[in-house]
Amino acid sequence: MSAERTPGTIWFVGAGPGDPDLITVKGRKLLEGAGAVLFAGSLVDKAATQFAPKTCEIRDSKDMTLDEMTDWLIAQARQHKTVVRLQTGDPGLYGALIEMTRPLTAAGIEWAVVPGVSSAMASMAAAGETLTLPEVTQTVILTRVAGRTPMPPGEELEALAAHKTTLCIYLSITLLHKVQEALLAAGWAEDSPILVVQKASWPGEEKIVRGTIKDIKRKCQDEKIASQAMIVASPTLGAADWPDLIRSKLYDPTFTHRFRKATEKPQ
Ligand code: SAH
């Protein structure tokens, strides 16, 4: 009677942007029941592992190659019912997710993904800004500029910026000059507002820098921001202080929808 036990499941859990309270309830429950956790050391606040039980095997992946990570995860899944790969923000954004899951599938190991609060959302929340505004922009582009990873054709920032929507630019703080050049080339004015948030939501470490395309680089240098930062260019920035605002139709007293009848006539 030596039937091999069924391997456990590997959960790719979004830890959120840094504040351990921003993990989802589902992610936290999985950590609480985890036999092993592999976390992305450089970005996930170690505090997120505070939810794992004392007996849990916890490993930082910062010095591991992809093969070492998948080998470790597979070995743990053969011993534990619940194994967590804890990733910063949302696992599906710049998270090497598919590279990691393919060897698991090949080894016959079950895996699943739990989404997380991405740093773009956390950065806008930190600054009290909105990603969309009626009749200003209704579209958000999550992107980066080319570093060692090239951009696929048609996704150059200049081309994306031509839409004049909200741009959340990941992995690009050391390439801020490229962001400046691309926005100007796409026709954004030099004094368009830009937001940079470093370590959004990290308790006691978050930095918010507001500037324009022209001066944002100098301001970030003054604040010594060179990593773990989100760049946002958006026509919505600063809307909290605008004298005029087009209001959302959903809450407009002249607008009827499924849950509410108009209480006023349109002017
Ligand atoms: N999966 C992550 C992104 C990983 S790529 C997510 O969904 O957020 C790493 C990049 O994310 C960094 O270069 C930075 O641009 C951004 N980032 C991650 N955490 C951040 C934070 N707390 N504040 C600001 N930017 C952050």
Coordinates of C-alpha atoms and ligand atoms in Angstrom, one line a residue:
M1 CA 0.0 0.0 0.0
S2 CA 2.4 2.7 -1.1
A3 CA 0.1 4.8 -3.2
E4 CA 2.0 8.1 -3.7
R5 CA 0.1 11.0 -2.2
T6 CA -1.4 13.5 -4.6
P7 CA 0.8 16.6 -4.8
G8 CA -0.5 19.9 -3.4
T9 CA -1.4 23.0 -5.4
I10 CA 0.9 25.9 -6.1
W11 CA -0.8 29.2 -5.6
F12 CA 0.6 32.3 -7.3
V13 CA -0.6 34.9 -4.9
G14 CA -0.5 38.7 -5.5
A15 CA 0.9 40.2 -2.3
G16 CA -0.2 43.7 -3.3
P17 CA 2.1 46.7 -3.5
G18 CA 3.8 46.4 -0.1
D19 CA 1.4 47.1 2.7
P20 CA 0.6 43.6 4.1
D21 CA -3.0 44.8 4.7
L22 CA -3.4 45.1 0.9
I23 CA -3.2 41.4 0.3
T24 CA -6.6 39.8 -0.6
V25 CA -8.5 37.8 2.0
K26 CA -8.1 34.8 -0.2
G27 CA -4.3 35.3 -0.4
R28 CA -4.1 35.7 3.3
K29 CA -6.1 32.6 4.0
L30 CA -3.8 30.6 1.6
L31 CA -0.7 31.9 3.5
E32 CA -2.2 31.0 6.8
G33 CA -2.6 27.4 5.5
A34 CA 0.7 27.2 3.6
G35 CA 3.2 24.5 4.1
A36 CA 5.8 26.4 2.0
V37 CA 6.1 30.0 0.7
L38 CA 8.5 31.3 -1.9
F39 CA 8.5 35.1 -1.9
A40 CA 10.0 37.6 -4.3
G41 CA 12.5 39.1 -2.0
S42 CA 13.4 42.4 -3.6
L43 CA 9.9 43.7 -3.8
V44 CA 7.5 42.0 -1.5
D45 CA 7.6 43.3 1.9
K46 CA 8.6 40.5 4.2
A47 CA 5.7 41.5 6.5
A48 CA 3.5 39.7 4.0
T49 CA 4.9 36.4 5.2
Q50 CA 3.8 37.4 8.7
F51 CA 0.6 35.5 7.9
A52 CA 2.3 32.1 7.3
P53 CA 2.3 29.6 10.2
K54 CA 5.4 29.0 12.3
T55 CA 6.0 25.6 10.8
C56 CA 5.9 26.9 7.2
E57 CA 9.0 26.7 5.1
I58 CA 9.7 30.2 3.9
R59 CA 12.3 31.0 1.2
D60 CA 13.3 34.2 -0.5
S61 CA 13.7 33.8 -4.3
K62 CA 16.1 36.7 -4.9
D63 CA 19.2 34.5 -5.5
M64 CA 17.4 31.8 -7.5
T65 CA 17.1 31.2 -11.2
L66 CA 13.8 30.3 -12.7
D67 CA 14.6 26.6 -12.9
E68 CA 15.7 26.6 -9.2
M69 CA 12.4 28.3 -8.3
T70 CA 10.2 25.8 -10.2
D71 CA 12.2 22.8 -8.9
W72 CA 11.8 24.1 -5.3
L73 CA 8.1 24.7 -5.8
I74 CA 7.6 21.2 -7.3
A75 CA 9.5 19.6 -4.4
Q76 CA 7.4 21.5 -1.9
A77 CA 4.1 20.6 -3.6
R78 CA 5.1 16.9 -3.3
Q79 CA 5.2 17.4 0.5
H80 CA 2.5 20.0 1.2
K81 CA -1.1 20.5 0.2
T82 CA -0.7 24.3 -0.1
V83 CA 2.4 26.0 -1.5
V84 CA 2.4 29.8 -2.2
R85 CA 4.5 31.7 -4.6
L86 CA 4.1 35.3 -3.3
Q87 CA 4.6 38.0 -5.9
T88 CA 4.5 41.7 -5.8
G89 CA 1.3 43.5 -6.9
D90 CA -0.6 41.3 -9.3
P91 CA 1.2 38.1 -10.5
G92 CA 0.1 38.6 -14.1
L93 CA 1.9 41.9 -14.6
Y94 CA 5.6 41.6 -15.3
G95 CA 5.6 38.6 -13.0
A96 CA 7.2 35.8 -15.3
L97 CA 4.0 33.9 -14.5
I98 CA 3.7 31.7 -17.5
E99 CA 7.5 30.9 -17.5
M100 CA 6.9 29.5 -14.0
T101 CA 3.7 27.6 -14.6
R102 CA 4.6 25.7 -17.7
P103 CA 7.2 23.5 -15.9
L104 CA 4.6 22.9 -13.2
T105 CA 2.0 21.7 -15.7
A106 CA 4.6 19.5 -17.4
A107 CA 5.3 17.9 -14.0
G108 CA 1.6 17.3 -13.4
I109 CA 1.4 19.8 -10.6
E110 CA -1.8 21.9 -10.1
W111 CA -1.5 25.6 -10.0
A112 CA -3.8 28.6 -9.7
V113 CA -3.5 32.4 -9.5
V114 CA -4.9 34.8 -6.9
P115 CA -4.9 38.4 -8.2
G116 CA -3.4 41.3 -6.3
V117 CA -3.6 45.0 -6.0
S118 CA -1.2 46.3 -8.6
S119 CA 1.2 49.1 -7.8
A120 CA -0.4 51.4 -10.4
M121 CA -3.7 51.3 -8.4
A122 CA -1.8 51.7 -5.2
S123 CA 0.1 54.7 -6.5
M124 CA -3.0 56.5 -7.7
A125 CA -4.7 55.8 -4.4
A126 CA -1.7 57.1 -2.4
A127 CA -1.8 60.4 -4.3
G128 CA -5.6 60.7 -4.1
E129 CA -5.8 60.6 -7.9
T130 CA -8.2 58.8 -10.3
L131 CA -7.3 56.6 -13.3
T132 CA -10.3 57.7 -15.3
L133 CA -12.5 60.8 -15.5
P134 CA -15.7 61.3 -17.5
E135 CA -15.0 63.0 -20.8
V136 CA -11.3 63.4 -19.9
T137 CA -10.1 59.8 -20.3
Q138 CA -11.8 56.5 -20.0
T139 CA -8.8 54.4 -20.8
V140 CA -5.7 53.2 -18.8
I141 CA -2.6 51.8 -20.4
L142 CA -0.3 49.7 -18.2
T143 CA 3.1 49.7 -19.9
R144 CA 6.9 50.2 -19.6
V145 CA 9.7 51.5 -21.7
A146 CA 12.2 49.2 -23.3
G147 CA 15.1 48.3 -21.0
R148 CA 16.8 45.0 -21.4
T149 CA 13.4 43.6 -22.4
P150 CA 12.5 45.2 -25.8
M151 CA 9.0 46.5 -26.6
P152 CA 7.1 44.6 -29.2
P153 CA 6.5 46.6 -32.4
G154 CA 3.7 49.2 -32.1
E155 CA 4.1 49.4 -28.3
E156 CA 6.7 52.2 -28.2
L157 CA 5.7 54.7 -25.5
E158 CA 5.4 57.4 -28.1
A159 CA 2.8 55.5 -30.0
L160 CA 0.8 54.6 -26.9
A161 CA 1.1 58.2 -25.5
A162 CA -0.5 59.5 -28.7
H163 CA -3.9 58.3 -27.3
K164 CA -3.6 60.9 -24.5
T165 CA -5.0 58.4 -22.0
T166 CA -3.8 57.5 -18.5
L167 CA -0.4 55.9 -18.8
C168 CA 1.0 53.9 -15.8
I169 CA 4.6 53.2 -16.6
Y170 CA 6.3 50.3 -14.7
L171 CA 9.9 49.4 -14.5
S172 CA 11.1 52.7 -16.0
I173 CA 12.2 55.1 -13.3
T174 CA 15.8 54.8 -14.3
L175 CA 14.7 55.6 -17.9
L176 CA 12.7 58.7 -17.0
H177 CA 14.5 60.6 -19.8
K178 CA 13.0 58.2 -22.3
V179 CA 9.5 58.8 -20.9
Q180 CA 10.0 62.5 -21.2
E181 CA 11.1 62.2 -24.8
A182 CA 8.3 59.9 -25.8
L183 CA 5.6 62.1 -24.2
L184 CA 6.9 65.2 -25.9
A185 CA 7.2 63.4 -29.2
A186 CA 3.6 62.3 -28.9
G187 CA 2.5 65.9 -28.5
W188 CA 2.1 66.3 -24.7
A189 CA 2.9 69.8 -23.5
E190 CA 6.0 70.3 -21.4
D191 CA 4.0 71.4 -18.4
S192 CA 1.7 68.3 -18.4
P193 CA 1.5 66.9 -14.9
I194 CA 3.4 63.7 -14.0
L195 CA 3.2 61.7 -10.9
V196 CA 5.9 59.5 -9.5
V197 CA 5.2 57.3 -6.4
Q198 CA 8.0 55.3 -4.8
K199 CA 7.1 52.3 -2.6
A200 CA 3.4 53.1 -2.8
S201 CA 1.6 51.8 0.4
W202 CA 4.9 50.7 2.1
P203 CA 4.4 51.8 5.7
G204 CA 6.6 54.8 6.5
E205 CA 8.5 54.6 3.2
E206 CA 6.2 55.9 0.5
K207 CA 7.3 58.9 -1.4
I208 CA 5.0 61.0 -3.7
V209 CA 6.5 63.4 -6.2
R210 CA 4.5 65.6 -8.4
G211 CA 6.0 67.5 -11.3
T212 CA 5.7 68.1 -15.0
I213 CA 7.2 66.4 -18.0
K214 CA 9.9 69.1 -17.9
D215 CA 10.9 69.0 -14.2
I216 CA 10.0 65.5 -13.0
K217 CA 13.5 64.0 -13.6
R218 CA 15.2 66.7 -11.5
K219 CA 12.6 66.3 -8.8
C220 CA 13.1 62.6 -8.6
Q221 CA 16.9 63.1 -8.5
D222 CA 16.4 65.5 -5.6
E223 CA 14.3 62.9 -3.8
K224 CA 16.9 60.2 -4.7
I225 CA 14.2 58.0 -6.3
A226 CA 15.9 55.4 -8.5
S227 CA 13.9 52.2 -8.0
Q228 CA 10.6 50.7 -7.0
A229 CA 8.6 53.6 -8.4
M230 CA 5.6 54.1 -10.6
I231 CA 5.4 56.9 -13.2
V232 CA 1.9 58.1 -14.1
A233 CA 1.2 60.5 -16.9
S234 CA -2.5 61.3 -17.1
P235 CA -4.8 64.1 -18.1
T236 CA -6.7 63.4 -14.9
L237 CA -3.9 64.4 -12.6
G238 CA -4.7 67.2 -10.3
A239 CA -8.5 67.0 -11.0
A240 CA -9.2 67.4 -7.3
D241 CA -8.3 71.0 -7.6
W242 CA -9.8 71.9 -11.0
P243 CA -12.5 74.6 -11.0
D244 CA -14.7 72.8 -13.4
L245 CA -15.4 69.1 -13.6
I246 CA -17.7 67.1 -15.9
R247 CA -19.6 64.9 -13.5
S248 CA -20.2 61.2 -13.8
K249 CA -23.6 60.4 -15.5
L250 CA -24.2 57.6 -13.0
Y251 CA -24.8 60.0 -10.2
D252 CA -26.3 62.8 -12.2
P253 CA -29.8 63.7 -10.9
T254 CA -31.1 64.1 -14.5
F255 CA -30.0 60.6 -15.5
T256 CA -32.1 57.5 -15.2
H257 CA -30.6 54.0 -15.0
R258 CA -31.5 50.6 -13.8
F259 CA -31.4 51.4 -10.1
R260 CA -32.5 55.0 -9.9
K261 CA -35.0 57.3 -11.7
A262 CA -34.0 60.8 -12.6
T263 CA -35.2 63.3 -10.0
E264 CA -34.5 66.4 -12.2
K265 CA -35.1 67.3 -15.8
P266 CA -32.0 67.9 -18.0
Q267 CA -31.3 71.7 -18.4
Ligands
SAH1 N1 3.4 42.7 -10.5 C1 3.8 44.1 -10.0 C2 4.8 44.7 -10.9 C3 6.2 44.1 -10.9 S1 7.3 44.9 -11.9 C4 2.5 44.9 -9.9 O1 1.5 44.5 -10.3 O2 2.6 46.0 -9.3 C5 8.1 45.9 -10.8 C6 7.7 47.4 -11.0 O3 6.5 47.6 -10.4 C7 8.7 48.4 -10.3 O4 9.7 48.7 -11.2 C8 7.8 49.6 -10.1 O5 7.6 50.3 -11.4 C9 6.4 48.9 -9.8 N2 6.2 48.8 -8.4 C10 6.1 47.6 -7.7 N3 5.8 47.9 -6.4 C11 5.6 49.3 -6.3 C12 5.3 50.1 -5.2 N4 4.9 49.7 -4.0 N5 5.2 51.5 -5.5 C13 5.5 51.9 -6.8 N6 5.8 51.1 -7.8 C14 5.9 49.8 -7.6

